[in-house]
């Protein structure tokens, strides 16, 4: 099965074409990673470029997988809207996955794993995983999250969560008091790997719901201002 994978939940725009074999092992045919501050400009050109690189027409895609966050509102909605539009145009299913699950996919650290990404407002999005079991070649089990909070508040909980390894955005290493390794954004193999069981079983996906985890800055006014002459 040829799968198009997209994610715009982090500071990187990720797009790729993946061949998903019957054994459930994804194989990247082509991938692009670009500056996440230009989600709207870069995503569709990246899709066209990777199709040309892989030697496949977009019409050959059998499913779309998209990172549903957590992520900032503007970037996240670009990826989900693009994935939904492509799925509709190609008449193929669109599967949403937790972006942090895709970051954790395939990482076996011998203990608990923390994934952190930039939530802006001096906060991080995070989720914790049990990455100790090498019996499953790829997947790890999410223990808690995703959630959003200040790195200092999260740092106070790392012992409670028994975190041994932290991956994600290295900009928060000092505030967390831990070294942060890669990857800093999900791979297309990880995105497709998280959804592989559903894809291969032909399960119909639920509508993709973005994980914003907090209310938008803009809100409707609660009352009208009184106008006097």
C-alpha positions as CSV (number, residue, x, y, z in Angstrom):
1,X,0.0,0.0,0.0
2,X,1.3,3.4,-0.9
3,X,0.7,5.9,1.9
4,X,1.1,9.7,2.0
5,X,2.3,10.9,5.4
6,X,2.0,14.5,6.6
7,X,2.8,16.4,9.8
8,X,2.8,20.1,10.6
9,X,2.5,19.9,14.4
10,X,6.1,20.7,15.2
11,X,8.6,23.3,14.0
12,X,9.2,21.1,10.9
13,X,6.9,20.4,8.0
14,X,7.2,16.7,7.4
15,X,5.9,14.9,4.2
16,X,6.6,11.6,2.7
17,X,5.6,8.6,0.6
18,X,5.8,5.3,2.4
19,X,5.4,1.7,1.1
20,X,3.5,-0.3,3.7
21,X,4.1,-4.0,3.3
22,X,1.8,-6.8,4.5
23,X,4.2,-7.5,7.4
24,X,3.3,-4.0,8.8
25,X,6.8,-2.6,8.2
26,X,6.8,0.9,6.6
27,X,9.5,1.7,4.1
28,X,10.1,5.3,3.1
29,X,10.3,6.0,-0.6
30,X,10.8,9.7,-0.4
31,X,10.5,12.3,2.3
32,X,10.8,16.1,2.8
33,X,11.4,18.1,6.0
34,X,11.2,21.9,5.8
35,X,11.0,25.0,8.1
36,X,7.7,24.8,10.0
37,X,7.2,28.5,10.0
38,X,6.1,28.2,6.4
39,X,3.5,25.4,6.6
40,X,1.1,26.7,4.1
41,X,3.7,27.6,1.5
42,X,5.8,24.4,1.7
43,X,3.5,21.5,2.2
44,X,1.9,21.0,-1.2
45,X,5.1,21.7,-3.2
46,X,6.8,19.1,-0.9
47,X,4.0,16.6,-1.8
48,X,4.5,17.1,-5.5
49,X,8.3,16.9,-5.2
50,X,8.3,13.7,-3.3
51,X,5.9,12.0,-5.7
52,X,8.3,12.9,-8.6
53,X,11.3,11.7,-6.6
54,X,9.6,8.4,-5.8
55,X,8.3,7.9,-9.3
56,X,4.7,7.6,-8.3
57,X,1.7,9.6,-9.2
58,X,-0.4,11.1,-6.5
59,X,-3.4,9.1,-7.7
60,X,-1.6,5.9,-6.7
61,X,-1.8,6.8,-3.0
62,X,-4.1,4.4,-1.1
63,X,-4.3,6.2,2.2
64,X,-3.2,9.4,4.0
65,X,-1.8,9.6,7.5
66,X,-1.6,12.9,9.3
67,X,-0.2,14.0,12.6
68,X,-3.1,15.4,14.7
69,X,-0.9,17.1,17.2
70,X,-0.6,18.3,19.8
71,X,0.6,21.4,18.1
72,X,0.0,25.2,17.7
73,X,-3.3,26.1,16.0
74,X,-2.1,27.7,12.8
75,X,0.4,25.0,11.8
76,X,-1.7,22.1,12.9
77,X,-4.8,23.1,10.9
78,X,-2.7,23.4,7.7
79,X,-1.7,19.8,7.8
80,X,-5.0,18.4,8.8
81,X,-6.9,20.5,6.2
82,X,-4.5,19.5,3.5
83,X,-4.7,15.8,4.4
84,X,-8.5,15.9,4.5
85,X,-8.7,17.7,1.1
86,X,-6.3,15.2,-0.4
87,X,-8.2,12.3,1.0
88,X,-11.4,13.6,-0.4
89,X,-9.8,14.3,-3.8
90,X,-8.2,10.9,-4.0
91,X,-11.2,9.1,-2.4
92,X,-8.9,7.4,0.2
93,X,-9.1,7.2,4.0
94,X,-7.4,9.7,6.2
95,X,-6.0,8.5,9.5
96,X,-5.0,10.9,12.2
97,X,-2.3,9.9,14.7
98,X,-0.8,11.5,17.8
99,X,2.3,13.3,16.6
100,X,4.2,12.3,19.8
101,X,3.3,8.6,19.3
102,X,5.0,8.9,15.9
103,X,8.1,10.5,17.5
104,X,8.3,7.7,20.0
105,X,7.7,4.9,17.4
106,X,10.6,2.6,17.0
107,X,12.6,4.0,20.0
108,X,13.5,1.3,22.6
109,X,15.4,3.0,25.4
110,X,15.3,0.3,28.1
111,X,13.0,2.5,30.2
112,X,10.5,5.3,30.2
113,X,10.7,7.8,27.4
114,X,9.5,11.4,27.3
115,X,8.7,13.3,24.1
116,X,8.6,17.1,24.2
117,X,7.8,19.6,21.5
118,X,7.5,23.4,21.4
119,X,4.0,24.6,22.5
120,X,5.1,28.3,22.4
121,X,4.1,30.6,25.2
122,X,7.2,29.2,27.0
123,X,5.5,25.8,27.3
124,X,6.0,22.3,25.9
125,X,3.7,19.6,24.6
126,X,4.7,16.3,26.1
127,X,3.8,12.6,26.4
128,X,5.5,9.7,28.3
129,X,6.0,6.2,27.0
130,X,7.1,2.8,28.2
131,X,9.9,2.1,25.7
132,X,11.4,-0.8,27.6
133,X,10.0,-3.8,25.8
134,X,12.0,-4.9,22.8
135,X,9.6,-7.7,22.0
136,X,7.7,-5.4,19.7
137,X,10.1,-4.2,17.0
138,X,8.4,-0.8,16.6
139,X,5.6,0.3,18.9
140,X,5.9,1.7,22.4
141,X,3.1,2.2,24.9
142,X,1.9,5.6,25.9
143,X,1.7,6.0,29.7
144,X,0.3,9.5,30.0
145,X,-0.4,12.6,27.9
146,X,-0.3,14.3,25.6
147,X,-0.4,17.4,27.8
148,X,0.9,21.0,27.8
149,X,2.7,22.8,30.6
150,X,5.8,24.9,31.5
151,X,9.0,22.9,31.3
152,X,9.8,23.7,34.9
153,X,6.6,22.1,36.1
154,X,7.2,19.1,33.9
155,X,10.8,18.8,35.2
156,X,9.5,18.4,38.8
157,X,7.6,15.3,37.6
158,X,10.3,13.5,35.7
159,X,11.3,11.3,38.7
160,X,7.6,10.5,39.3
161,X,7.2,9.4,35.7
162,X,10.5,7.4,35.9
163,X,11.8,9.1,32.8
164,X,15.2,7.8,31.6
165,X,15.4,9.3,28.1
166,X,14.0,12.5,26.6
167,X,13.6,13.2,22.8
168,X,12.2,16.1,20.9
169,X,13.0,19.8,20.8
170,X,16.5,20.4,22.2
171,X,15.7,24.0,23.0
172,X,14.1,23.0,26.3
173,X,17.0,20.9,27.6
174,X,18.2,23.6,30.1
175,X,14.7,24.3,31.5
176,X,14.0,20.5,31.8
177,X,17.4,19.8,33.3
178,X,17.8,16.9,31.0
179,X,19.6,16.2,27.7
180,X,17.2,16.0,24.8
181,X,18.1,13.7,21.9
182,X,16.6,13.2,18.5
183,X,14.4,13.0,16.6
184,X,13.0,16.5,17.0
185,X,10.1,15.8,14.6
186,X,8.2,12.7,13.5
187,X,9.5,10.6,10.7
188,X,7.2,9.5,7.9
189,X,7.9,5.9,8.9
190,X,6.8,6.7,12.4
191,X,3.6,8.4,11.3
192,X,2.6,5.4,9.1
193,X,3.9,2.9,11.7
194,X,1.5,4.2,14.3
195,X,-1.4,3.7,11.9
196,X,-0.1,0.5,10.3
197,X,-2.5,-2.0,12.0
198,X,-5.6,0.0,11.1
199,X,-4.3,0.6,7.5
200,X,-3.6,-3.1,6.9
201,X,-6.9,-4.2,8.5
202,X,-8.8,-1.8,6.3
203,X,-10.5,-0.2,9.3
204,X,-12.4,3.0,8.6
205,X,-10.8,5.9,10.4
206,X,-12.6,8.3,12.7
207,X,-12.7,12.0,11.6
208,X,-9.4,13.6,12.4
209,X,-9.6,15.8,15.5
210,X,-6.8,18.3,16.1
211,X,-5.2,18.1,19.5
212,X,-4.8,21.8,20.4
213,X,-4.9,21.1,24.2
214,X,-5.7,24.7,25.0
215,X,-8.2,27.4,24.0
216,X,-7.3,29.7,21.1
217,X,-6.3,33.3,21.9
218,X,-9.1,34.8,19.9
219,X,-12.6,34.4,21.5
220,X,-16.0,35.8,20.6
221,X,-17.0,38.9,22.7
222,X,-19.4,38.1,25.5
223,X,-21.3,41.3,25.2
224,X,-21.8,44.4,23.2
225,X,-20.2,47.7,24.2
226,X,-22.7,50.4,25.0
227,X,-22.6,53.3,22.6
228,X,-23.4,56.8,23.9
229,X,-23.8,60.0,21.9
